[in-house]
XYZ file of C-alpha atoms in Angstrom:
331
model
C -15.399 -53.912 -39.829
C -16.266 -51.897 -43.113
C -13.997 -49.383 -44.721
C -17.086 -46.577 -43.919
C -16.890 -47.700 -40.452
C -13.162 -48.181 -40.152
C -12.826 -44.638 -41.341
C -14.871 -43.028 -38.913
C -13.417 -45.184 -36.230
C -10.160 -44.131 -37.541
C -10.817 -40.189 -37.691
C -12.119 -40.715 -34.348
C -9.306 -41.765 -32.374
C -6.656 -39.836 -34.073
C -9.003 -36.600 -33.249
C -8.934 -37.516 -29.335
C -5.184 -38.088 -29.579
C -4.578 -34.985 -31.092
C -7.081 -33.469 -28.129
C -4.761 -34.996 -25.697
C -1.435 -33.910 -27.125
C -2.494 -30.587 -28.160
C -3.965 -29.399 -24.383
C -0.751 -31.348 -22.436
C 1.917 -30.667 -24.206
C 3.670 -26.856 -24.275
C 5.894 -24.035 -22.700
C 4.498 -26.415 -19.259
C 4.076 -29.389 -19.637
C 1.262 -31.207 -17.844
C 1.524 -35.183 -17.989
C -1.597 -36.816 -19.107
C -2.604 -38.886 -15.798
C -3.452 -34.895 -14.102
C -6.296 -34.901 -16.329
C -7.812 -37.480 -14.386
C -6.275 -36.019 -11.000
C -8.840 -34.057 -9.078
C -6.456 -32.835 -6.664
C -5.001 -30.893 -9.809
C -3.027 -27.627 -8.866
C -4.100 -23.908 -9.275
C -1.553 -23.118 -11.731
C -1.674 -26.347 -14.047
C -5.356 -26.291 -13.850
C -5.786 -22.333 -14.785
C -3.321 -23.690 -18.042
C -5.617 -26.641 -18.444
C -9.206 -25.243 -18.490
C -8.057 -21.256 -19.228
C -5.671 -21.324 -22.046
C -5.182 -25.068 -23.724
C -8.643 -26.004 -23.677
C -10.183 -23.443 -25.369
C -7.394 -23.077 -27.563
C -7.569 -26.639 -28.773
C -11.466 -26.347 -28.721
C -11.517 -23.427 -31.047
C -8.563 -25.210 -33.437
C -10.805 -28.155 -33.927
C -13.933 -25.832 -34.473
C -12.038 -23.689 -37.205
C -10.378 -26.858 -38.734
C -13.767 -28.459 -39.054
C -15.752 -25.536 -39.969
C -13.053 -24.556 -42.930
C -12.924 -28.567 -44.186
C -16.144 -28.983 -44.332
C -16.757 -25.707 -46.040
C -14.112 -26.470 -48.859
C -15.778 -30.400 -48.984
C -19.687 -28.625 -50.139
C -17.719 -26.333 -52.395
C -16.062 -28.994 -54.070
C -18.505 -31.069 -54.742
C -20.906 -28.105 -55.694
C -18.138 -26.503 -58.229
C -17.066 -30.427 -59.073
C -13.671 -28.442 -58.707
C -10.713 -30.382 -56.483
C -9.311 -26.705 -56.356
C -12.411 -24.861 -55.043
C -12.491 -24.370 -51.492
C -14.403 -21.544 -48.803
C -11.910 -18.802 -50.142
C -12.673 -18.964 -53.624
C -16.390 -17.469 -53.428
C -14.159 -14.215 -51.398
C -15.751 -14.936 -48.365
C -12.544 -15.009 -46.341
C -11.270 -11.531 -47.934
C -14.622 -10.364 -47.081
C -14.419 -11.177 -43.505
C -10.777 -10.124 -43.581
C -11.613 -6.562 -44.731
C -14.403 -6.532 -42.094
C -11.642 -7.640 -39.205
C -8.943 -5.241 -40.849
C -11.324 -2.345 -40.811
C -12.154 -2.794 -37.116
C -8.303 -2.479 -35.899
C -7.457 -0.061 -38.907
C -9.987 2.576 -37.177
C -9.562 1.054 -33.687
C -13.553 0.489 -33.528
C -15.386 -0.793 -30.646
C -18.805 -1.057 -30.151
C -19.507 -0.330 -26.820
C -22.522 -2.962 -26.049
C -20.303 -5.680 -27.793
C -16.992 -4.743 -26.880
C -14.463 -7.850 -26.690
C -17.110 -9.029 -29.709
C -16.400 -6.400 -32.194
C -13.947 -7.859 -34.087
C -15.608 -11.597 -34.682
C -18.995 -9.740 -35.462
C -17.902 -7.295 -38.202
C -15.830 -9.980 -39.377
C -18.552 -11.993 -40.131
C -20.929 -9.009 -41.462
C -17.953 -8.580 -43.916
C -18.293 -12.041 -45.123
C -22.336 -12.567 -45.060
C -22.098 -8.604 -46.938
C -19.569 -10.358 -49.693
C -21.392 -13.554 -50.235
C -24.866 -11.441 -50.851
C -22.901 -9.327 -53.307
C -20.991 -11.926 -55.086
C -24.537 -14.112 -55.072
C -26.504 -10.991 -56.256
C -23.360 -9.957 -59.264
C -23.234 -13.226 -60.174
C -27.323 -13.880 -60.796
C -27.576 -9.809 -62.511
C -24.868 -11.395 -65.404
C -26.254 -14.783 -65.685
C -29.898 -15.791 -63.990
C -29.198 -19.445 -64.204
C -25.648 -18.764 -61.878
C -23.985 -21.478 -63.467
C -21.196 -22.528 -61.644
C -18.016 -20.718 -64.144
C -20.274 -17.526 -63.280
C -20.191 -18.147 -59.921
C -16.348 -18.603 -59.190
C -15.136 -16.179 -61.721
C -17.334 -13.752 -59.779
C -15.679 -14.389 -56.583
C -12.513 -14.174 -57.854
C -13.030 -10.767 -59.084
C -14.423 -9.976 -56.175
C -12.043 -11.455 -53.835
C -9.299 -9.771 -55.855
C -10.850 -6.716 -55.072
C -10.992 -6.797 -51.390
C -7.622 -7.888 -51.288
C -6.197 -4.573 -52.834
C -8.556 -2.936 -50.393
C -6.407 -4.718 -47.251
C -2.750 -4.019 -49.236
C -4.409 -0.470 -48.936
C -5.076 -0.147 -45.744
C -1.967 -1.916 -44.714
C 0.359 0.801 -46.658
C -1.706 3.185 -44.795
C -1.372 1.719 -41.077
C 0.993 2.802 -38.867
C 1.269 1.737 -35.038
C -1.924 -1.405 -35.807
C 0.787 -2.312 -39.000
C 2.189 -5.441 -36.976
C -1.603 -6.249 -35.439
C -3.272 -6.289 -38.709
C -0.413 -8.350 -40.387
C -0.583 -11.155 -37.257
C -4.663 -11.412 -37.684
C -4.196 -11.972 -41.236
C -1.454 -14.841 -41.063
C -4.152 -17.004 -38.587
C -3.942 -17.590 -34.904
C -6.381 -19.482 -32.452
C -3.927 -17.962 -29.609
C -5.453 -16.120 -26.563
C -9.221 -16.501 -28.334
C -10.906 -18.016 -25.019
C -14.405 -19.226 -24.546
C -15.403 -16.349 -25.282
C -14.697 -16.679 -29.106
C -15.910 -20.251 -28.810
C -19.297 -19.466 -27.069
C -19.119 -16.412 -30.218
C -18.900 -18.836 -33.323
C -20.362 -22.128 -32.139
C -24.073 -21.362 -32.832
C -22.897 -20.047 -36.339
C -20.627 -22.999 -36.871
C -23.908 -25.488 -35.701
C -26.056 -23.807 -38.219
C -23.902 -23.921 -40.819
C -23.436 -27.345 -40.558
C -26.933 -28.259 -40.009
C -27.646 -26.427 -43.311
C -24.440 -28.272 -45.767
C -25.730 -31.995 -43.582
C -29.048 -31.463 -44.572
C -28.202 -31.285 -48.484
C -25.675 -33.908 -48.649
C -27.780 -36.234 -50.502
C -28.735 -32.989 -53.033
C -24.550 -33.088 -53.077
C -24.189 -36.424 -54.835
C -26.785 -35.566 -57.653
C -25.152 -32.124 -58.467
C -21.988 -33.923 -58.936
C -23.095 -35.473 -61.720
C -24.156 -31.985 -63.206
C -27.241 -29.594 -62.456
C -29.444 -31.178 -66.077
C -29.120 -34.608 -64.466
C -30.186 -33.825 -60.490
C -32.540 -31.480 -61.796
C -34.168 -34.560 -63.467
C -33.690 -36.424 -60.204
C -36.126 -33.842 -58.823
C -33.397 -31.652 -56.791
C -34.381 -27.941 -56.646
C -31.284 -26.960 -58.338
C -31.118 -23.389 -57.508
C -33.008 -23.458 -54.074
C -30.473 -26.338 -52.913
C -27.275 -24.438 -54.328
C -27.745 -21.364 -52.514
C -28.476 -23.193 -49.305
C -25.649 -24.713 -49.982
C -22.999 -21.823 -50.651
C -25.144 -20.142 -47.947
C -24.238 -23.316 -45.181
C -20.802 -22.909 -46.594
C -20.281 -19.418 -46.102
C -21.511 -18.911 -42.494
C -18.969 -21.705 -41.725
C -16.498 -19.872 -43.499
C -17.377 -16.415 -41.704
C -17.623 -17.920 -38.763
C -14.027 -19.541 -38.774
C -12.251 -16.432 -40.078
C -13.814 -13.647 -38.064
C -12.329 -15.726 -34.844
C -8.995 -17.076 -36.265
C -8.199 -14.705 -39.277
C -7.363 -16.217 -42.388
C -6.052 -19.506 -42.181
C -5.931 -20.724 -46.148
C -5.738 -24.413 -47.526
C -7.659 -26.709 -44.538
C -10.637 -26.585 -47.055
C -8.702 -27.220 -50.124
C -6.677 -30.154 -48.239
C -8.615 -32.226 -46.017
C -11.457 -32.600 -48.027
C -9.774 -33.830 -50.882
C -7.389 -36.281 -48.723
C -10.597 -37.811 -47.606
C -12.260 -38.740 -51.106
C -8.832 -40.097 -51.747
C -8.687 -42.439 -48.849
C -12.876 -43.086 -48.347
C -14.695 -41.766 -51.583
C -16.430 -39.051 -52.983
C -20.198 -40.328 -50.866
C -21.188 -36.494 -49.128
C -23.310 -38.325 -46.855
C -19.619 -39.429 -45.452
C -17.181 -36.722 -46.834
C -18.649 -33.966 -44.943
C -18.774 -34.907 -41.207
C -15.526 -36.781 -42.294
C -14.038 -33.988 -43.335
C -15.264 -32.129 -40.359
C -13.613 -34.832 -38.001
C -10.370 -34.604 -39.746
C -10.473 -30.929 -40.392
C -10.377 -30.245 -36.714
C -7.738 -32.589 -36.144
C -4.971 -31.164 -39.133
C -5.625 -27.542 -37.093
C -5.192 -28.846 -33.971
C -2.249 -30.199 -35.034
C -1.223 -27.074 -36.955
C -1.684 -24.726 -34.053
C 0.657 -27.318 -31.373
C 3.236 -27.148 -34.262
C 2.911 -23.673 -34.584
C 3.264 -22.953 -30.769
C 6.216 -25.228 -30.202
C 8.497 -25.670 -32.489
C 10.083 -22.506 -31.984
C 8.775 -21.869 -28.192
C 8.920 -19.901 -26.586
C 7.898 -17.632 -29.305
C 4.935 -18.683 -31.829
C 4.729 -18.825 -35.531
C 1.344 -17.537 -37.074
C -1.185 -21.039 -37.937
C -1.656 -19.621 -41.054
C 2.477 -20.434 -42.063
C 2.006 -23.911 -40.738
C -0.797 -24.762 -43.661
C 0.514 -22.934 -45.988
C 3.538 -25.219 -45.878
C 1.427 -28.094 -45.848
C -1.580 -26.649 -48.428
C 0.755 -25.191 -51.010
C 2.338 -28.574 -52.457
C -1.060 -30.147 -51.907
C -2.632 -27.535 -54.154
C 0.072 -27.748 -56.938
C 0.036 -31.379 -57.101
C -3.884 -31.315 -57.290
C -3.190 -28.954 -60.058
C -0.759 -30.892 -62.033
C -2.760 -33.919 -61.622
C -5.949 -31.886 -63.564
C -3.542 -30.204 -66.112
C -2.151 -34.183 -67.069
C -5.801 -35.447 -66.739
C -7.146 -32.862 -69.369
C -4.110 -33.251 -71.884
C -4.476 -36.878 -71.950
């Protein structure tokens, strides 16, 4: 067996054990031979197929959606530190989210969908702006134009939420839980919501993975391997964006799966895109699925937001990647 193969193999099975832990274990627990029990009782089947399910479902989806994000920014920005939340997509989709329970909207012909769909206008409305800013200062949109541009704006948007969150009263405590991250009492409903969103964004980032490993080497040299530079970059931040909206306007912000699992995999199986991204999508869903059963029992019966859980794990991730640059460019 090859390392490529052994890899996927790998990702693979720890993925379905994760599945398996993450829908049996709990507040109840439900031993793993009832999954295969058709006689299966009211109550532990309502748990199984109501609540775990989808909540494991929609983990995974988020996980893999962020991670595979973060994986196309990398290697677009050839930046180990760039990831979906650097371009402000997230703080777009978070003001979108925050606006809806600031002002209590609902829309009455989407109703339960409110949320998740301004969420993601908020992000699609922050990627055209930081895509249109960044090509009125510099028409080629090199790359340092790019990020710097969604830094400013991201910064922006984030005084807008510390705003609005001074200004809340009673939704104070709401607002504050959707932006720490939670996959907790989402439902099918939010699955069946972001899945054709998550399946086109993918679609777009799998179809350019071979444009990936040319721009790595810089835009002069894959231009002169005949990529469309700027055609293939904006399908690419566009692929990586919808995944990003898509994930956040369910889950609120859940930071550091795109900065972490993408760059754990080009440690352990290279820096090939046509294997980093649906790598980094398998193992992506399995570090939230993992995240969200840690977050949910290790203080049951209460729950700590998902968002806590990587944060713990992202933040020494990111400051090692960082010192690792800072020694790499002094040397």
């Amino acid at each position: 067996m090859n390392k490529t193969v052994f890899a996927y193999v790998a990702s693979i099975f720890v993925l379905i054990a994760a599945v398996l832990i993450g829908v049996t274990v709990g507040t109840v627990r439900i031993p793993i031979q009832v999954l295969w029990n058709p006689n299966l009782d009211e109550a532990a089947s309502n748990i199984l197929w109501n609540i775990r399910l989808p909540r494991v479902v929609l983990a995974g989806l988020v996980g893999s959606s962020l991670a595979m994000a973060g994986a196309a920014f990398q290697g677009l920005l050839k930046n180990p530190l760039a990831d979906p939340y650097t371009l402000g997509v997230s703080s777009g989709a978070s003001v979108g989210a925050v606006v809806t329970l600031f002002f209590g909207i609902s829309i009455p012909f989407l109703g339960l969908f409110t949320l998740p769909v301004l969420s993601m206008i908020g992000a699609f409305l922050t990627i055209i702006v930081v895509m249109s800013f960044a090509k009125l200062i510099d028409r080629a949109m090199k790359m340092e134009t790019i990020i710097l541009t969604g830094i400013i704006f991201s910064s922006f948007l984030g005084s807008v939420l510390s705003l609005m969150i001074a200004l809340s009263g009673e939704e104070l405590r709401q607002i504050i839980g959707w932006l720490l991250g939670s996959v907790s009492m989402r439902g099918w409903p939010y699955v069946t919501m972001a899945l054709p969103f998550m399946i086109f964004g993918f679609l777009l980032l799998w179809l350019n993975r071979r444009e990936l490993n040319a721009l790595v080497f810089g835009e002069e040299r894959a231009s002169h391997l005949g990529v469309d530079v700027k055609r293939r970059k904006m399908m690419i931040l566009t692929g990586g964006s919808i995944l990003t909206g898509a994930a956040v306007s369910v889950s609120g912000t859940i930071g550091f799966v795109g900065l972490v699992v993408p760059h754990m995999t080009r440690m352990l199986w290279g820096s090939d895109h046509r294997h980093v991204l649906p790598l980094s999508f398998i193992n992506g869903a399995t570090l939230l699925i993992v995240c969200d059963l840690v977050s949910r029992t290790i203080i049951s019966p209460s729950e700590l937001p998902i968002g806590v859980i990587t944060a713990f794990i992202g933040a020494p991730v990111f400051a090692f990647i960082f010192w690792k640059q800072r020694r790499k460019v002094s040397a």
